[in-house]
XYZ file of N, CA, C and O in Angstrom:
620
model
N -35.597 -0.324 8.693
C -34.526 0.743 9.026
C -33.189 0.064 9.259
O -33.100 -0.892 9.825
N -32.353 0.914 8.719
C -30.832 0.238 8.824
C -30.302 0.577 10.130
O -30.562 1.556 10.951
N -29.381 -0.517 10.496
C -28.712 -0.240 11.683
C -27.538 0.750 11.465
O -27.073 1.053 10.516
N -27.136 1.549 12.746
C -26.022 2.409 12.643
C -24.907 1.858 12.159
O -24.129 2.621 11.377
N -24.565 0.695 12.558
C -23.226 0.016 12.103
C -23.238 -0.110 10.651
O -22.190 0.085 9.838
N -24.456 -0.522 10.026
C -24.437 -0.623 8.466
C -24.182 0.664 7.796
O -23.630 0.754 6.797
N -24.880 1.775 8.375
C -24.690 3.122 7.858
C -23.238 3.443 7.849
O -22.683 4.039 6.949
N -22.558 3.201 8.919
C -21.135 3.492 9.184
C -20.290 2.697 8.087
O -19.348 3.371 7.676
N -20.625 1.425 7.886
C -19.895 0.632 7.017
C -19.993 1.182 5.523
O -19.084 1.148 4.812
N -21.280 1.627 5.278
C -21.386 2.157 3.827
C -20.635 3.327 3.819
O -20.085 3.747 2.687
N -20.842 4.336 4.710
C -20.039 5.757 4.554
C -18.419 5.256 4.427
O -17.795 5.916 3.800
N -17.923 4.319 5.307
C -16.630 3.869 5.165
C -16.331 3.460 3.823
O -15.213 3.769 3.182
N -17.181 2.662 3.159
C -16.876 2.094 1.928
C -16.920 3.185 0.760
O -16.146 3.353 -0.178
N -17.765 4.291 0.934
C -17.906 5.340 0.088
C -16.670 6.103 0.358
O -16.035 6.637 -0.830
N -16.052 6.456 1.425
C -14.956 7.040 1.469
C -13.829 6.547 0.862
O -12.897 6.977 0.238
N -13.679 5.123 1.059
C -12.505 4.430 0.515
C -12.570 4.391 -1.087
O -11.770 4.515 -1.792
N -13.769 4.451 -1.537
C -13.976 4.462 -3.105
C -13.527 5.859 -3.629
O -13.111 5.943 -4.661
N -14.086 6.872 -2.954
C -13.640 8.177 -3.347
C -12.185 8.305 -3.381
O -11.573 8.870 -4.282
N -11.545 7.858 -2.351
C -10.102 7.892 -2.330
C -9.345 7.105 -3.349
O -8.483 7.366 -3.990
N -9.986 6.033 -3.670
C -9.499 4.957 -4.687
C -9.405 5.701 -6.184
O -8.604 5.701 -6.899
N -10.585 6.332 -6.355
C -10.862 6.999 -7.583
C -9.996 8.276 -7.744
O -9.189 8.408 -8.917
N -9.779 9.109 -6.631
C -8.901 10.198 -6.701
C -7.358 9.853 -6.923
O -6.813 10.448 -7.738
N -7.080 8.679 -6.182
C -5.609 8.213 -6.330
C -5.346 7.698 -7.688
O -4.438 7.847 -8.270
N -6.324 7.039 -8.127
C -6.046 6.510 -9.528
C -6.038 7.651 -10.634
O -5.166 7.716 -11.518
N -6.809 8.544 -10.456
C -6.791 9.762 -11.441
C -5.389 10.472 -11.378
O -4.908 10.897 -12.309
N -4.824 10.740 -10.047
C -3.680 11.357 -9.802
C -2.580 10.455 -10.427
O -1.690 10.966 -11.203
N -2.578 9.161 -10.198
C -1.684 8.348 -10.694
C -1.558 8.183 -12.155
O -0.443 8.269 -12.948
N -2.659 8.144 -12.766
C -2.753 8.021 -14.272
C -2.306 9.407 -15.030
O -1.626 9.401 -16.149
N -2.771 10.507 -14.291
C -2.128 11.902 -14.770
C -0.599 11.817 -14.854
O -0.016 12.510 -15.834
N -0.004 11.283 -13.840
C 1.472 11.373 -13.847
C 2.043 10.345 -14.755
O 3.022 10.771 -15.315
N 1.352 9.446 -15.004
C 1.755 8.297 -15.902
C 1.699 8.917 -17.388
O 2.702 8.694 -18.327
N 0.661 9.525 -17.718
C 0.302 9.812 -19.106
C 0.568 11.152 -19.654
O 0.774 11.391 -20.804
N 0.883 12.199 -18.570
C 1.115 13.300 -18.966
C 2.808 13.517 -18.924
O 3.261 13.321 -17.860
N 3.418 13.887 -20.051
C 4.765 13.900 -20.125
C 5.475 14.913 -19.346
O 6.692 14.723 -18.886
N 4.853 15.957 -19.086
C 5.488 17.106 -18.238
C 5.718 16.721 -16.856
O 6.391 17.270 -15.964
N 4.805 15.825 -16.422
C 4.856 15.248 -15.014
C 5.866 14.147 -14.874
O 6.018 13.634 -13.577
N 6.644 13.900 -15.669
C 7.731 12.893 -15.620
C 9.028 13.365 -14.882
O 10.073 13.180 -15.440
N 8.938 13.803 -13.753
C 10.004 14.354 -12.993
C 10.181 13.456 -11.834
O 9.437 12.496 -11.534
N 11.540 13.468 -11.185
C 11.726 12.593 -10.122
C 10.735 12.712 -8.942
O 10.306 11.850 -8.324
N 10.452 14.132 -8.586
C 9.495 14.315 -7.436
C 8.106 13.815 -7.894
O 7.575 13.316 -6.965
N 7.798 14.170 -9.135
C 6.284 13.664 -9.443
C 6.222 12.140 -9.472
O 5.225 11.468 -9.100
N 7.393 11.458 -9.711
C 7.336 10.095 -9.675
C 7.244 9.396 -8.313
O 6.310 8.490 -8.103
N 7.821 10.010 -7.410
C 7.763 9.751 -5.904
C 6.331 10.000 -5.543
O 5.679 9.193 -4.758
N 5.853 11.168 -5.860
C 4.236 11.514 -5.457
C 3.352 10.461 -6.214
O 2.338 10.065 -5.635
N 3.593 10.090 -7.394
C 2.833 9.237 -8.030
C 2.769 7.753 -7.282
O 1.740 7.158 -7.196
N 3.961 7.476 -6.748
C 4.054 6.244 -5.898
C 3.121 6.345 -4.821
O 2.530 5.305 -4.429
N 3.180 7.362 -4.133
C 2.225 7.600 -2.838
C 0.739 7.550 -3.284
O -0.027 6.868 -2.650
N 0.407 8.015 -4.549
C -0.867 8.039 -4.799
C -1.289 6.559 -5.298
O -2.451 6.047 -4.964
N -0.373 5.916 -6.036
C -0.687 4.441 -6.383
C -0.645 3.473 -5.021
O -1.545 2.686 -5.134
N 0.053 3.673 -4.141
C -0.038 3.038 -2.769
C -1.317 3.363 -2.284
O -2.088 2.465 -1.600
N -1.861 4.658 -2.072
C -3.220 5.145 -1.613
C -4.231 4.326 -2.358
O -5.261 3.881 -1.771
N -4.152 4.167 -3.755
C -5.068 3.320 -4.468
C -5.197 2.014 -4.225
O -6.194 1.391 -3.786
N -4.100 1.304 -3.933
C -4.192 -0.011 -3.555
C -4.521 -0.185 -2.199
O -5.359 -1.198 -1.983
N -4.157 0.584 -1.250
C -4.792 0.455 -0.021
C -6.276 0.773 0.083
O -6.898 -0.047 0.873
N -6.738 1.649 -0.616
C -8.096 1.826 -0.607
C -8.845 0.570 -1.254
O -9.870 0.290 -0.530
N -8.270 0.075 -2.315
C -9.026 -1.003 -2.745
C -8.956 -2.332 -1.913
O -9.994 -3.200 -1.641
N -7.888 -2.483 -1.188
C -7.790 -3.707 -0.157
C -8.623 -3.311 0.821
O -9.350 -4.156 1.347
N -8.840 -2.034 1.446
C -9.793 -1.890 2.636
C -11.239 -2.015 2.169
O -12.027 -2.189 3.014
N -11.591 -1.636 0.865
C -12.940 -1.850 0.468
C -13.229 -3.226 0.559
O -14.233 -3.686 0.919
N -12.274 -4.046 -0.166
C -12.577 -5.539 -0.004
C -12.665 -6.052 1.301
O -13.461 -6.772 1.754
N -11.727 -5.651 2.105
C -11.560 -6.025 3.624
C -12.967 -5.611 4.367
O -13.525 -6.474 5.017
N -13.426 -4.450 4.124
C -14.738 -3.979 4.849
C -15.754 -4.807 4.386
O -16.713 -5.087 5.197
N -15.907 -4.898 3.129
C -17.150 -5.733 2.534
C -17.131 -7.177 3.103
O -18.178 -7.715 3.593
N -16.015 -7.768 3.019
C -15.771 -9.245 3.456
C -15.864 -9.377 4.990
O -16.450 -10.281 5.305
N -15.114 -8.477 5.795
C -15.247 -8.618 7.178
C -16.583 -8.366 7.841
O -16.845 -9.056 8.728
N -17.287 -7.519 7.219
C -18.583 -7.189 7.796
C -19.689 -7.701 7.098
O -20.784 -7.521 7.437
N -19.464 -8.591 6.223
C -20.666 -9.345 5.741
C -21.233 -10.522 6.389
O -20.414 -10.978 7.354
N -22.508 -10.601 6.421
C -23.016 -11.626 7.435
C -22.565 -13.208 7.054
O -22.327 -13.771 8.041
N -22.143 -13.534 5.804
C -21.537 -14.833 5.597
C -20.239 -14.533 4.727
O -20.194 -14.621 3.563
N -19.246 -14.476 5.506
C -18.013 -14.200 4.776
C -17.595 -15.543 4.130
O -17.705 -16.682 4.577
N -16.929 -15.530 2.744
C -16.907 -16.509 1.995
C -15.325 -17.060 2.361
O -15.100 -18.278 1.868
N -14.431 -16.497 3.011
C -13.206 -17.072 3.434
C -13.271 -17.790 4.808
O -13.751 -17.081 5.636
N -12.988 -18.924 4.785
C -12.931 -19.636 6.007
C -11.553 -20.347 6.173
O -11.289 -20.922 7.305
N -10.719 -20.072 5.148
C -9.316 -20.680 5.115
C -8.510 -19.971 5.922
O -8.237 -18.772 5.866
N -7.612 -20.650 6.763
C -6.590 -20.043 7.863
C -5.587 -19.296 6.915
O -5.035 -18.376 7.281
N -5.125 -19.948 5.781
C -4.075 -19.560 5.055
C -4.279 -18.227 4.531
O -3.591 -17.168 4.260
N -5.774 -18.037 4.027
C -6.148 -16.776 3.456
C -6.084 -15.658 4.412
O -5.746 -14.430 3.967
N -6.462 -15.874 5.738
C -6.414 -15.053 6.699
C -5.146 -14.415 7.002
O -4.693 -13.396 7.189
N -4.031 -15.444 7.099
C -2.691 -15.114 7.079
C -2.093 -14.204 5.968
O -1.453 -13.332 6.223
N -2.489 -14.490 4.643
C -2.147 -13.535 3.590
C -2.654 -12.244 3.737
O -2.010 -11.135 3.380
N -4.072 -12.138 4.096
C -4.629 -10.783 4.361
C -4.027 -10.023 5.448
O -3.708 -8.976 5.260
N -3.525 -10.834 6.405
C -2.891 -9.973 7.550
C -1.502 -9.624 6.968
O -0.987 -8.469 7.270
N -0.887 -10.282 6.150
C 0.501 -9.866 5.612
C 0.288 -8.665 4.590
O 1.095 -7.834 4.732
N -0.788 -8.673 4.042
C -1.100 -7.497 3.062
C -1.398 -6.338 3.632
O -0.967 -5.216 3.371
N -2.057 -6.531 4.804
C -2.330 -5.410 5.660
C -0.988 -4.605 6.231
O -0.926 -3.527 6.299
N -0.112 -5.470 6.718
C 1.116 -5.118 7.344
C 2.032 -4.555 6.250
O 2.485 -3.432 6.364
N 1.970 -5.022 4.950
C 2.857 -4.623 3.910
C 2.381 -3.222 3.425
O 3.071 -2.408 3.131
N 0.985 -3.137 3.442
C 0.498 -1.788 2.896
C 0.816 -0.800 3.939
O 0.948 0.386 3.438
N 0.841 -1.062 5.138
C 1.039 -0.008 6.188
C 2.335 0.290 6.150
O 2.928 1.567 6.270
N 3.375 -0.474 5.999
C 4.672 -0.364 5.899
C 5.002 0.541 4.327
O 5.833 1.568 4.394
N 4.187 0.213 3.315
C 4.421 0.997 2.018
C 3.952 2.469 2.137
O 4.550 3.330 1.662
N 2.820 2.604 2.867
C 2.277 4.056 3.162
C 3.305 4.866 3.948
O 3.797 5.815 3.581
N 3.801 4.179 4.890
C 4.643 5.065 5.860
C 6.103 5.260 5.171
O 6.601 6.361 5.216
N 6.665 4.348 4.609
C 7.905 4.423 4.031
C 7.912 5.173 2.652
O 8.995 5.645 2.210
N 6.891 5.351 2.068
C 6.737 6.207 0.936
C 6.976 7.685 1.143
O 7.613 8.282 0.579
N 6.312 8.036 2.474
C 6.627 9.334 2.829
C 7.977 9.582 3.364
O 8.526 10.668 3.130
N 8.520 8.538 4.045
C 9.929 8.747 4.314
C 10.807 8.739 3.210
O 11.797 9.624 3.204
N 10.408 7.972 2.092
C 11.269 8.072 0.898
C 11.194 9.512 0.353
O 12.166 10.094 -0.174
N 10.027 10.189 0.275
C 9.902 11.522 -0.145
C 10.724 12.501 0.627
O 11.356 13.342 0.117
N 10.629 12.249 1.935
C 11.424 13.281 2.712
C 12.928 13.082 2.619
O 13.491 14.284 2.530
N 13.431 11.887 2.559
C 14.845 11.692 2.246
C 15.266 12.320 0.778
O 16.279 13.090 0.742
N 14.403 12.145 -0.105
C 14.683 12.635 -1.434
C 14.689 14.269 -1.368
O 15.520 14.824 -1.874
N 13.634 14.841 -0.704
C 13.588 16.249 -0.632
C 14.852 16.914 0.169
O 15.443 17.919 -0.107
N 15.236 16.150 1.335
C 16.417 16.591 2.010
C 17.636 16.469 1.105
O 18.468 17.506 1.155
N 17.694 15.397 0.353
C 18.962 15.188 -0.474
C 19.008 16.237 -1.616
O 20.093 16.707 -2.007
N 17.814 16.789 -2.070
C 17.637 17.707 -3.070
C 18.144 19.011 -2.411
O 18.567 20.041 -3.146
N 17.765 19.324 -1.206
C 18.075 20.671 -0.724
C 19.550 20.729 -0.195
O 20.329 21.681 -0.474
N 20.098 19.695 0.379
C 21.563 19.718 0.680
C 22.541 19.581 -0.320
O 23.544 20.251 -0.351
N 22.211 18.795 -1.389
C 23.108 18.481 -2.473
C 22.339 18.994 -3.739
O 22.191 18.155 -4.693
N 22.089 20.332 -3.585
C 21.283 20.716 -4.826
C 22.108 20.909 -6.022
O 21.491 21.045 -7.246
N 23.446 20.877 -6.049
C 24.141 21.048 -7.339
C 24.318 19.744 -7.852
O 24.980 19.641 -8.795
N 24.128 18.575 -7.318
C 24.290 17.206 -7.821
C 23.067 16.853 -8.622
O 22.070 16.971 -8.124
N 23.207 16.425 -9.943
C 22.119 16.191 -10.634
C 21.536 14.647 -10.502
O 20.471 14.317 -10.993
N 22.220 13.737 -9.674
C 21.914 12.567 -9.523
C 20.516 12.342 -8.933
O 19.631 11.681 -9.110
N 20.345 13.418 -7.843
C 18.950 13.350 -7.152
C 18.012 13.858 -7.893
O 16.666 13.854 -7.410
N 18.166 14.535 -8.995
C 17.038 14.977 -10.014
C 16.672 14.073 -10.944
O 15.787 14.549 -11.844
N 17.300 12.989 -11.109
C 17.126 12.093 -12.268
C 15.999 11.058 -11.979
O 15.695 10.762 -10.840
N 15.473 10.602 -13.003
C 14.122 9.775 -12.936
C 14.888 8.391 -12.558
O 14.235 7.636 -11.801
N 15.942 8.048 -12.920
C 16.693 6.772 -12.723
C 16.864 6.735 -11.077
O 16.626 5.566 -10.378
N 17.213 7.682 -10.474
C 17.348 7.884 -8.956
C 16.122 7.618 -8.348
O 15.798 6.846 -7.307
N 14.909 8.217 -8.787
C 13.511 7.954 -8.202
C 13.076 6.548 -8.329
O 12.608 5.927 -7.357
N 13.316 5.816 -9.533
C 13.038 4.485 -9.551
C 13.794 3.547 -8.636
O 13.360 2.593 -8.383
N 15.082 3.915 -8.616
C 15.820 3.052 -7.766
C 15.474 3.227 -6.317
O 15.391 2.099 -5.638
N 15.126 4.410 -5.833
C 14.719 4.551 -4.438
C 13.207 3.845 -4.211
O 12.987 3.366 -3.349
N 12.506 3.924 -5.328
C 11.146 3.230 -5.152
C 11.430 1.778 -5.138
O 10.703 1.186 -4.432
N 12.252 1.194 -5.858
C 12.526 -0.381 -5.852
C 13.032 -0.835 -4.507
O 12.581 -1.741 -3.924
N 13.898 0.054 -3.947
C 14.339 -0.137 -2.591
C 13.225 -0.040 -1.573
O 13.023 -0.892 -0.752
N 12.434 0.900 -1.771
C 11.239 1.233 -0.898
C 10.383 -0.082 -0.868
O 9.946 -0.488 0.111
N 10.129 -0.463 -1.986
C 8.879 -1.572 -2.166
C 9.609 -2.853 -1.622
O 9.114 -3.718 -1.061
N 10.883 -3.094 -1.949
C 11.446 -4.297 -1.395
C 11.546 -4.408 0.101
O 11.317 -5.334 0.682
N 12.113 -3.342 0.676
C 12.128 -3.160 2.150
C 10.725 -3.167 2.702
O 10.563 -4.057 3.701
N 9.673 -2.597 2.191
C 8.383 -2.754 2.744
C 7.929 -4.100 2.814
O 7.202 -4.452 3.712
N 7.978 -4.846 1.687
C 7.370 -6.138 1.564
C 8.260 -6.988 2.390
O 7.599 -7.967 2.894
N 9.590 -6.985 2.583
C 10.431 -7.914 3.144
C 10.317 -7.711 4.610
O 10.236 -8.806 5.385
N 9.816 -6.491 5.246
C 9.671 -6.251 6.637
C 8.371 -7.034 6.972
O 8.382 -7.705 8.253
N 7.354 -7.303 6.267
C 6.373 -8.051 6.526
C 6.381 -9.601 6.412
O 5.497 -10.214 6.839
N 7.552 -9.892 5.769
C 7.699 -11.307 5.549
C 7.859 -12.094 6.912
O 7.535 -13.173 7.042
N 8.526 -11.418 7.911
C 8.692 -12.205 9.244
C 7.514 -12.622 9.689
O 7.318 -13.755 10.294
N 6.392 -11.836 9.825
C 5.058 -12.248 10.411
C 4.568 -13.178 9.475
O 3.916 -14.277 10.034
N 4.718 -13.049 8.140
C 4.123 -14.110 7.286
C 4.745 -15.538 7.473
O 4.178 -16.552 7.580
N 6.124 -15.358 7.630
C 6.811 -16.666 7.670
C 6.485 -17.332 9.132
O 6.377 -18.503 9.241
N 6.425 -16.669 10.171
C 5.994 -17.006 11.427
C 4.758 -17.662 11.444
O 4.285 -18.777 12.111
N 3.836 -16.991 10.817
C 2.175 -17.515 10.772
C 2.248 -18.698 9.937
O 1.536 -19.537 10.394
N 3.084 -18.826 8.964
C 2.887 -20.031 8.051
C 3.661 -21.304 8.887
O 3.289 -22.360 8.696
N 4.739 -20.938 9.652
C 5.330 -21.961 10.484
C 4.511 -22.515 11.395
O 4.381 -23.580 11.642
N 3.749 -21.569 12.165
C 2.574 -22.049 13.094
C 1.634 -22.914 12.540
O 1.292 -24.010 13.013
N 1.191 -22.510 11.253
C 0.114 -23.162 10.553
C 0.612 -24.539 10.113
O -0.120 -25.577 10.226
N 1.881 -24.588 9.693
C 2.481 -25.988 9.325
C 2.481 -26.850 10.549
O 2.245 -28.055 10.380
N 3.091 -26.270 11.645
C 3.191 -27.284 12.773
C 1.791 -27.682 13.328
O 1.606 -28.799 13.788
N 0.692 -26.786 13.120
C -0.554 -27.278 13.559
C -1.080 -28.420 12.732
O -1.610 -29.344 13.314
N -0.738 -28.213 11.404
C -1.095 -29.298 10.503
C -0.607 -30.556 10.852
O -0.971 -31.623 10.772
N 0.863 -30.527 11.236
C 1.519 -31.766 11.587
C 1.211 -32.327 12.827
O 1.053 -33.493 12.955
N 0.755 -31.536 13.749
C 0.107 -32.156 14.992
C -1.214 -32.929 14.899
O -1.516 -33.787 15.400
N -2.022 -32.277 13.874
C -3.391 -32.785 13.569
C -3.229 -34.205 12.934
O -4.169 -35.006 12.876
N -2.263 -34.384 12.116
C -2.081 -35.621 11.375
C -1.835 -36.660 12.280
O -2.269 -37.636 12.876
């Protein structure tokens, strides 16, 4: 008979898998259907793409973290996993902030066409991804600095 924690891990993996499939379907529909190529839908496609990446990451993390013999024992790999988790959290939060700011600008400046263009959506997405990944770099660089100092002490 299965332990209750194993059942909960299986349910968690099933939920993440359903999320990944739905997010991928939504992202692909925005990419391939020409009528969906609007600035608002591009931003929503970004949210669903981030949801897909996050679900895949947490499927991998759940399987590896709760497996009886994890295959990673490298400290650098754990540091990179920690950075990915932090960057994904920033991406999720700031994608909703990006959509909120875009909607606000569309309402306040409804007569300006720049906020309705796809180039504006892609520019805001580029800034969004750059800020989200760079905010996690401080933790990554601090962890790598500590790791390098520990290796220097061991030699």
